[in-house]
Amino acid sequence: MKTSTNSLLAGLILGALGLQSLPVAASTDYPPAIWNPAASCNYSSRTASVTHVTVHTTQGSYAGSISWFQNCSAGVSAHYVIRSSDGQVTQMVREADKAWHVGNSNGYTVGIEHEGYINAPGTWYTTAMYNASAALTRDILASRGLAQKVYDGSSGWNAVPSDSLYNVKGHVNYASQTHTDPGSGWDWPRYKSLVAGGSGGGGDTGGGALSWPVVQYGNTGERVRTIQYLLQQWGYSLTVNGSFDTATQNAVKNFQSSHGLGADGIVGNATWPALTIVTQEGDTGAKVRAVQSQLNESGYGLVVDGSFGPATYSAVRSFQSAKGLGVDGIVGDNTWNKMAW
Ligand SMILES: [Zn+2]
């Protein structure tokens, strides 16, 4: 009885799978997407790790863009293309490969093309497409433990803020570009909020599901030192003394108001994710000192020299392994979070 039920179920499941797998193949990197590869002449392999996402507009139709990336005359490609009407996502280049979509920044970015035209955002930038794109970006960042640093549009739609400030930006927001997509009609505050999980734009739930310690005036210790180092990295001049003094509080308030956060001088769930910066081998400066000092707190005997070399890399990997995190030697949001606790 049991056997025949199982056989029947297996037959039904196989039948269903057969029906589904014939017309479309699923993406490996992002299962909700359809996999429909670009021509291999339109992309290459990459050596740098992915740290950023680029938002594009196709300036053409969804089907036309997919077909163009399969044509060797194109000489361009993107990892994903999203349909305006319903948010359908097609993946065309594996994230591990380098699609050609943003010039000098191809090596470390994942490119998402949005169907539409920059001069008709009201027609093309639909809720379905914003939602589908934000879910994809959230997945790209989360799968690498990267902080959500989505451009908020605060410096203008065509500003070129530094890569260290934002890891999700438009094509136009990267250095040395000639394209202007996604244009002035892309709703960055909305997109940022959707990537964070549709919190509605309040900013207090930025950083997704991670919970961070509350650190404020009067506190002392390694967490305070981390905050002070990160503030230095952001350009604030203050002394790193592990004591949340008035100077630290003022720097936190200034940082908060320049990042659209409530300027209460308290570092909690909203401010930590904005403050932390992806830090990896080859990086230098105060953010690296923050990492080294934190790792020493956990028993690693590193020299706090602000230079992310092999010893720091190895200690980060060991820390990640001990904390049950993905072991990649890169200090992203998840690793910062574990260090902060
Ligand atoms: Zn573009």
GROMACS .gro file of C-alpha atoms and ligand atoms in nm:
model
  342
    1MET     CA    1   0.000   0.000   0.000
    2LYS     CA    2   0.271   0.239   0.104
    3THR     CA    3   0.488   0.143  -0.195
    4SER     CA    4   0.215   0.189  -0.451
    5THR     CA    5   0.122   0.529  -0.306
    6ASN     CA    6   0.486   0.634  -0.327
    7SER     CA    7   0.513   0.512  -0.686
    8LEU     CA    8   0.200   0.701  -0.778
    9LEU     CA    9   0.334   1.017  -0.614
   10ALA     CA   10   0.671   0.976  -0.783
   11GLY     CA   11   0.500   0.939  -1.118
   12LEU     CA   12   0.295   1.252  -1.061
   13ILE     CA   13   0.599   1.451  -0.950
   14LEU     CA   14   0.809   1.335  -1.244
   15GLY     CA   15   0.523   1.420  -1.478
   16ALA     CA   16   0.491   1.765  -1.331
   17LEU     CA   17   0.867   1.822  -1.347
   18GLY     CA   18   0.877   1.705  -1.706
   19LEU     CA   19   0.604   1.948  -1.803
   20GLN     CA   20   0.779   2.237  -1.630
   21SER     CA   21   1.134   2.171  -1.739
   22LEU     CA   22   1.070   2.145  -2.112
   23PRO     CA   23   0.984   2.508  -2.192
   24VAL     CA   24   1.206   2.691  -1.940
   25ALA     CA   25   1.521   2.621  -1.743
   26ALA     CA   26   1.559   2.759  -1.391
   27SER     CA   27   1.848   2.980  -1.289
   28THR     CA   28   2.102   2.830  -1.048
   29ASP     CA   29   2.206   3.163  -0.894
   30TYR     CA   30   1.852   3.286  -0.840
   31PRO     CA   31   1.586   3.015  -0.865
   32PRO     CA   32   1.289   3.250  -0.932
   33ALA     CA   33   1.458   3.352  -1.260
   34ILE     CA   34   1.446   3.183  -1.599
   35TRP     CA   35   1.787   3.081  -1.732
   36ASN     CA   36   1.833   3.184  -2.094
   37PRO     CA   37   2.206   3.235  -2.156
   38ALA     CA   38   2.370   3.520  -2.346
   39ALA     CA   39   2.610   3.431  -2.627
   40SER     CA   40   2.950   3.354  -2.477
   41CYS     CA   41   3.108   3.616  -2.706
   42ASN     CA   42   2.926   3.883  -2.503
   43TYR     CA   43   3.078   3.820  -2.159
   44SER     CA   44   3.397   3.689  -1.997
   45SER     CA   45   3.520   3.534  -1.676
   46ARG     CA   46   3.588   3.746  -1.371
   47THR     CA   47   3.870   3.756  -1.119
   48ALA     CA   48   3.740   4.014  -0.868
   49SER     CA   49   3.462   3.924  -0.628
   50VAL     CA   50   3.116   4.073  -0.664
   51THR     CA   51   3.063   4.369  -0.432
   52HIS     CA   52   2.817   4.589  -0.625
   53VAL     CA   53   2.492   4.585  -0.825
   54THR     CA   54   2.422   4.809  -1.124
   55VAL     CA   55   2.069   4.920  -1.216
   56HIS     CA   56   2.007   4.968  -1.589
   57THR     CA   57   1.726   5.049  -1.830
   58THR     CA   58   1.709   4.850  -2.154
   59GLN     CA   59   1.595   5.135  -2.383
   60GLY     CA   60   1.418   4.858  -2.570
   61SER     CA   61   1.184   4.567  -2.512
   62TYR     CA   62   1.240   4.272  -2.281
   63ALA     CA   63   1.240   4.019  -2.565
   64GLY     CA   64   1.455   4.246  -2.780
   65SER     CA   65   1.715   4.283  -2.506
   66ILE     CA   66   1.732   3.909  -2.445
   67SER     CA   67   1.775   3.847  -2.814
   68TRP     CA   68   2.041   4.123  -2.843
   69PHE     CA   69   2.255   3.968  -2.567
   70GLN     CA   70   2.245   3.643  -2.766
   71ASN     CA   71   2.383   3.817  -3.074
   72CYS     CA   72   2.763   3.848  -3.102
   73SER     CA   73   2.721   4.187  -3.273
   74ALA     CA   74   2.609   4.325  -2.937
   75GLY     CA   75   2.939   4.308  -2.750
   76VAL     CA   76   2.737   4.375  -2.433
   77SER     CA   77   2.536   4.174  -2.182
   78ALA     CA   78   2.382   4.183  -1.836
   79HIS     CA   79   2.332   3.915  -1.573
   80TYR     CA   80   1.958   3.973  -1.547
   81VAL     CA   81   1.676   4.128  -1.750
   82ILE     CA   82   1.342   4.210  -1.586
   83ARG     CA   83   1.007   4.246  -1.767
   84SER     CA   84   0.807   4.559  -1.696
   85SER     CA   85   0.455   4.416  -1.708
   86ASP     CA   86   0.490   4.142  -1.447
   87GLY     CA   87   0.845   4.148  -1.313
   88GLN     CA   88   0.952   3.825  -1.483
   89VAL     CA   89   1.327   3.780  -1.439
   90THR     CA   90   1.556   3.620  -1.698
   91GLN     CA   91   1.915   3.543  -1.606
   92MET     CA   92   2.157   3.548  -1.902
   93VAL     CA   93   2.506   3.543  -1.746
   94ARG     CA   94   2.609   3.354  -1.433
   95GLU     CA   95   2.696   3.588  -1.146
   96ALA     CA   96   3.040   3.423  -1.133
   97ASP     CA   97   3.107   3.550  -1.484
   98LYS     CA   98   3.169   3.909  -1.593
   99ALA     CA   99   2.884   4.054  -1.796
  100TRP     CA  100   2.967   4.364  -2.000
  101HIS     CA  101   2.734   4.641  -1.889
  102VAL     CA  102   2.918   4.912  -1.697
  103GLY     CA  103   3.265   4.952  -1.848
  104ASN     CA  104   3.549   4.971  -1.594
  105SER     CA  105   3.318   4.849  -1.319
  106ASN     CA  106   3.216   4.523  -1.488
  107GLY     CA  107   3.465   4.322  -1.285
  108TYR     CA  108   3.292   4.361  -0.948
  109THR     CA  109   2.929   4.427  -1.038
  110VAL     CA  110   2.615   4.230  -1.116
  111GLY     CA  111   2.408   4.406  -1.384
  112ILE     CA  112   2.028   4.416  -1.385
  113GLU     CA  113   1.852   4.548  -1.696
  114HIS     CA  114   1.498   4.684  -1.650
  115GLU     CA  115   1.268   4.687  -1.950
  116GLY     CA  116   1.171   5.036  -2.049
  117TYR     CA  117   1.281   5.382  -2.151
  118ILE     CA  118   1.429   5.644  -1.921
  119ASN     CA  119   1.205   5.917  -2.063
  120ALA     CA  120   0.886   5.725  -1.976
  121PRO     CA  121   0.943   5.601  -1.621
  122GLY     CA  122   0.574   5.622  -1.529
  123THR     CA  123   0.490   5.376  -1.805
  124TRP     CA  124   0.773   5.130  -1.761
  125TYR     CA  125   0.891   5.135  -1.399
  126THR     CA  126   0.602   4.932  -1.261
  127THR     CA  127   0.543   4.812  -0.907
  128ALA     CA  128   0.587   4.455  -1.030
  129MET     CA  129   0.927   4.539  -1.175
  130TYR     CA  130   1.045   4.737  -0.870
  131ASN     CA  131   0.941   4.450  -0.643
  132ALA     CA  132   1.104   4.180  -0.857
  133SER     CA  133   1.424   4.379  -0.894
  134ALA     CA  134   1.450   4.462  -0.524
  135ALA     CA  135   1.404   4.096  -0.427
  136LEU     CA  136   1.681   4.001  -0.671
  137THR     CA  137   1.918   4.268  -0.540
  138ARG     CA  138   1.843   4.166  -0.182
  139ASP     CA  139   1.939   3.809  -0.275
  140ILE     CA  140   2.262   3.913  -0.451
  141LEU     CA  141   2.376   4.111  -0.145
  142ALA     CA  142   2.259   3.859   0.115
  143SER     CA  143   2.422   3.562  -0.054
  144ARG     CA  144   2.758   3.740  -0.015
  145GLY     CA  145   2.701   3.885   0.329
  146LEU     CA  146   2.716   4.236   0.182
  147ALA     CA  147   2.559   4.530   0.362
  148GLN     CA  148   2.264   4.695   0.191
  149LYS     CA  149   2.400   5.028   0.077
  150VAL     CA  150   2.144   5.121  -0.184
  151TYR     CA  151   2.179   5.469  -0.334
  152ASP     CA  152   1.903   5.691  -0.197
  153GLY     CA  153   1.916   5.952  -0.472
  154SER     CA  154   2.010   6.220  -0.217
  155SER     CA  155   2.290   6.368  -0.428
  156GLY     CA  156   2.082   6.376  -0.745
  157TRP     CA  157   1.986   6.111  -0.998
  158ASN     CA  158   2.305   6.152  -1.203
  159ALA     CA  159   2.556   6.198  -0.917
  160VAL     CA  160   2.862   5.973  -0.906
  161PRO     CA  161   2.897   5.886  -0.536
  162SER     CA  162   3.196   5.672  -0.444
  163ASP     CA  163   3.169   5.296  -0.459
  164SER     CA  164   3.244   5.275  -0.088
  165LEU     CA  165   2.935   5.480  -0.005
  166TYR     CA  166   2.688   5.273  -0.205
  167ASN     CA  167   2.701   4.921  -0.343
  168VAL     CA  168   2.374   4.943  -0.538
  169LYS     CA  169   2.372   5.229  -0.789
  170GLY     CA  170   2.252   5.315  -1.137
  171HIS     CA  171   2.463   5.287  -1.449
  172VAL     CA  172   2.490   5.668  -1.450
  173ASN     CA  173   2.618   5.664  -1.091
  174TYR     CA  174   2.938   5.475  -1.172
  175ALA     CA  175   3.257   5.657  -1.270
  176SER     CA  176   3.346   5.715  -1.638
  177GLN     CA  177   3.010   5.628  -1.794
  178THR     CA  178   2.838   5.776  -2.098
  179HIS     CA  179   2.492   5.624  -2.033
  180THR     CA  180   2.235   5.801  -1.818
  181ASP     CA  181   2.012   5.509  -1.716
  182PRO     CA  182   1.803   5.448  -1.514
  183GLY     CA  183   1.741   5.824  -1.547
  184SER     CA  184   1.574   6.085  -1.330
  185GLY     CA  185   1.250   5.885  -1.303
  186TRP     CA  186   1.390   5.589  -1.110
  187ASP     CA  187   1.256   5.604  -0.753
  188TRP     CA  188   1.568   5.542  -0.543
  189PRO     CA  189   1.415   5.592  -0.197
  190ARG     CA  190   1.143   5.345  -0.290
  191TYR     CA  191   1.393   5.096  -0.429
  192LYS     CA  192   1.613   5.124  -0.120
  193SER     CA  193   1.315   5.056   0.101
  194LEU     CA  194   1.207   4.758  -0.108
  195VAL     CA  195   1.556   4.606  -0.098
  196ALA     CA  196   1.549   4.640   0.280
  197GLY     CA  197   1.233   4.432   0.281
  198GLY     CA  198   0.956   4.673   0.200
  199SER     CA  199   0.977   4.854   0.532
  200GLY     CA  200   0.805   5.160   0.387
  201GLY     CA  201   1.100   5.394   0.385
  202GLY     CA  202   1.132   5.472   0.753
  203GLY     CA  203   1.491   5.361   0.753
  204ASP     CA  204   1.473   5.202   1.097
  205THR     CA  205   1.473   4.849   0.965
  206GLY     CA  206   1.760   4.900   0.721
  207GLY     CA  207   1.993   4.602   0.704
  208GLY     CA  208   1.724   4.339   0.684
  209ALA     CA  209   1.672   4.086   0.958
  210LEU     CA  210   1.998   4.148   1.146
  211SER     CA  211   1.967   4.274   1.498
  212TRP     CA  212   2.244   4.503   1.627
  213PRO     CA  213   2.353   4.611   1.975
  214VAL     CA  214   2.243   4.954   2.094
  215VAL     CA  215   2.548   5.169   2.169
  216GLN     CA  216   2.519   5.519   2.309
  217TYR     CA  217   2.666   5.799   2.518
  218GLY     CA  218   2.846   5.668   2.826
  219ASN     CA  219   2.918   5.321   2.685
  220THR     CA  220   3.275   5.198   2.665
  221GLY     CA  221   3.463   4.909   2.506
  222GLU     CA  222   3.535   4.744   2.176
  223ARG     CA  223   3.197   4.824   2.017
  224VAL     CA  224   3.259   5.191   2.079
  225ARG     CA  225   3.608   5.159   1.933
  226THR     CA  226   3.457   4.998   1.620
  227ILE     CA  227   3.210   5.284   1.583
  228GLN     CA  228   3.490   5.539   1.624
  229TYR     CA  229   3.710   5.369   1.367
  230LEU     CA  230   3.420   5.350   1.120
  231LEU     CA  231   3.339   5.718   1.175
  232GLN     CA  232   3.704   5.795   1.099
  233GLN     CA  233   3.674   5.592   0.781
  234TRP     CA  234   3.372   5.803   0.685
  235GLY     CA  235   3.586   6.114   0.725
  236TYR     CA  236   3.500   6.228   1.077
  237SER     CA  237   3.798   6.328   1.286
  238LEU     CA  238   3.773   6.192   1.638
  239THR     CA  239   3.993   6.003   1.880
  240VAL     CA  240   3.958   5.627   1.900
  241ASN     CA  241   3.954   5.574   2.275
  242GLY     CA  242   3.676   5.320   2.326
  243SER     CA  243   3.470   5.574   2.517
  244PHE     CA  244   3.139   5.703   2.376
  245ASP     CA  245   3.204   6.064   2.463
  246THR     CA  246   3.049   6.388   2.344
  247ALA     CA  247   3.275   6.405   2.038
  248THR     CA  248   3.165   6.055   1.935
  249GLN     CA  249   2.802   6.138   1.995
  250ASN     CA  250   2.829   6.451   1.781
  251ALA     CA  251   3.000   6.259   1.501
  252VAL     CA  252   2.726   5.993   1.513
  253LYS     CA  253   2.458   6.264   1.491
  254ASN     CA  254   2.629   6.425   1.193
  255PHE     CA  255   2.668   6.088   1.024
  256GLN     CA  256   2.301   6.007   1.085
  257SER     CA  257   2.169   6.332   0.945
  258SER     CA  258   2.385   6.302   0.635
  259HIS     CA  259   2.245   5.951   0.577
  260GLY     CA  260   1.878   6.036   0.621
  261LEU     CA  261   1.860   5.872   0.963
  262GLY     CA  262   1.707   6.014   1.278
  263ALA     CA  263   1.992   6.210   1.442
  264ASP     CA  264   1.959   6.078   1.797
  265GLY     CA  265   2.328   5.996   1.843
  266ILE     CA  266   2.244   5.633   1.930
  267VAL     CA  267   2.393   5.352   1.719
  268GLY     CA  268   2.134   5.076   1.680
  269ASN     CA  269   1.956   4.876   1.408
  270ALA     CA  270   1.929   5.171   1.169
  271THR     CA  271   2.275   5.322   1.209
  272TRP     CA  272   2.498   5.013   1.227
  273PRO     CA  273   2.420   4.890   0.872
  274ALA     CA  274   2.478   5.240   0.734
  275LEU     CA  275   2.805   5.275   0.926
  276THR     CA  276   2.966   4.944   0.834
  277ILE     CA  277   3.165   4.919   0.512
  278VAL     CA  278   3.256   4.604   0.320
  279THR     CA  279   3.620   4.540   0.406
  280GLN     CA  280   3.846   4.289   0.236
  281GLU     CA  281   4.202   4.191   0.153
  282GLY     CA  282   4.400   4.480   0.004
  283ASP     CA  283   4.193   4.745   0.185
  284THR     CA  284   4.361   4.994   0.416
  285GLY     CA  285   4.256   5.251   0.670
  286ALA     CA  286   4.044   5.290   0.980
  287LYS     CA  287   3.784   5.032   0.874
  288VAL     CA  288   4.063   4.771   0.864
  289ARG     CA  289   4.179   4.881   1.211
  290ALA     CA  290   3.823   4.828   1.332
  291VAL     CA  291   3.831   4.471   1.200
  292GLN     CA  292   4.176   4.396   1.340
  293SER     CA  293   4.096   4.541   1.680
  294GLN     CA  294   3.769   4.342   1.695
  295LEU     CA  295   3.947   4.020   1.598
  296ASN     CA  296   4.204   4.078   1.871
  297GLU     CA  297   3.915   4.106   2.115
  298SER     CA  298   3.828   3.751   2.004
  299GLY     CA  299   4.182   3.632   2.072
  300TYR     CA  300   4.357   3.680   1.737
  301GLY     CA  301   4.691   3.849   1.792
  302LEU     CA  302   4.692   4.084   1.495
  303VAL     CA  303   4.894   4.399   1.453
  304VAL     CA  304   4.640   4.683   1.430
  305ASP     CA  305   4.807   4.856   1.137
  306GLY     CA  306   4.509   4.931   0.914
  307SER     CA  307   4.642   4.710   0.637
  308PHE     CA  308   4.428   4.409   0.536
  309GLY     CA  309   4.698   4.152   0.455
  310PRO     CA  310   4.713   3.771   0.465
  311ALA     CA  311   4.716   3.749   0.847
  312THR     CA  312   4.398   3.955   0.875
  313TYR     CA  313   4.239   3.758   0.591
  314SER     CA  314   4.317   3.432   0.765
  315ALA     CA  315   4.183   3.561   1.099
  316VAL     CA  316   3.860   3.681   0.935
  317ARG     CA  317   3.807   3.338   0.779
  318SER     CA  318   3.872   3.168   1.110
  319PHE     CA  319   3.629   3.405   1.286
  320GLN     CA  320   3.362   3.344   1.019
  321SER     CA  321   3.402   2.971   1.054
  322ALA     CA  322   3.377   2.991   1.434
  323LYS     CA  323   3.057   3.197   1.407
  324GLY     CA  324   2.891   2.972   1.150
  325LEU     CA  325   2.908   3.234   0.873
  326GLY     CA  326   2.997   3.183   0.508
  327VAL     CA  327   3.379   3.169   0.501
  328ASP     CA  328   3.504   3.411   0.235
  329GLY     CA  329   3.746   3.636   0.426
  330ILE     CA  330   3.535   3.942   0.338
  331VAL     CA  331   3.391   4.152   0.619
  332GLY     CA  332   3.035   4.228   0.505
  333ASP     CA  333   2.721   4.298   0.704
  334ASN     CA  334   2.691   3.953   0.863
  335THR     CA  335   3.052   3.948   0.979
  336TRP     CA  336   3.038   4.306   1.110
  337ASN     CA  337   2.723   4.208   1.295
  338LYS     CA  338   2.885   3.909   1.466
  339MET     CA  339   3.187   4.120   1.557
  340ALA     CA  340   2.967   4.395   1.699
  341TRP     CA  341   2.799   4.147   1.934
  342ZN      ZN  342   2.297   5.082  -1.860
   0.00000   0.00000   0.00000
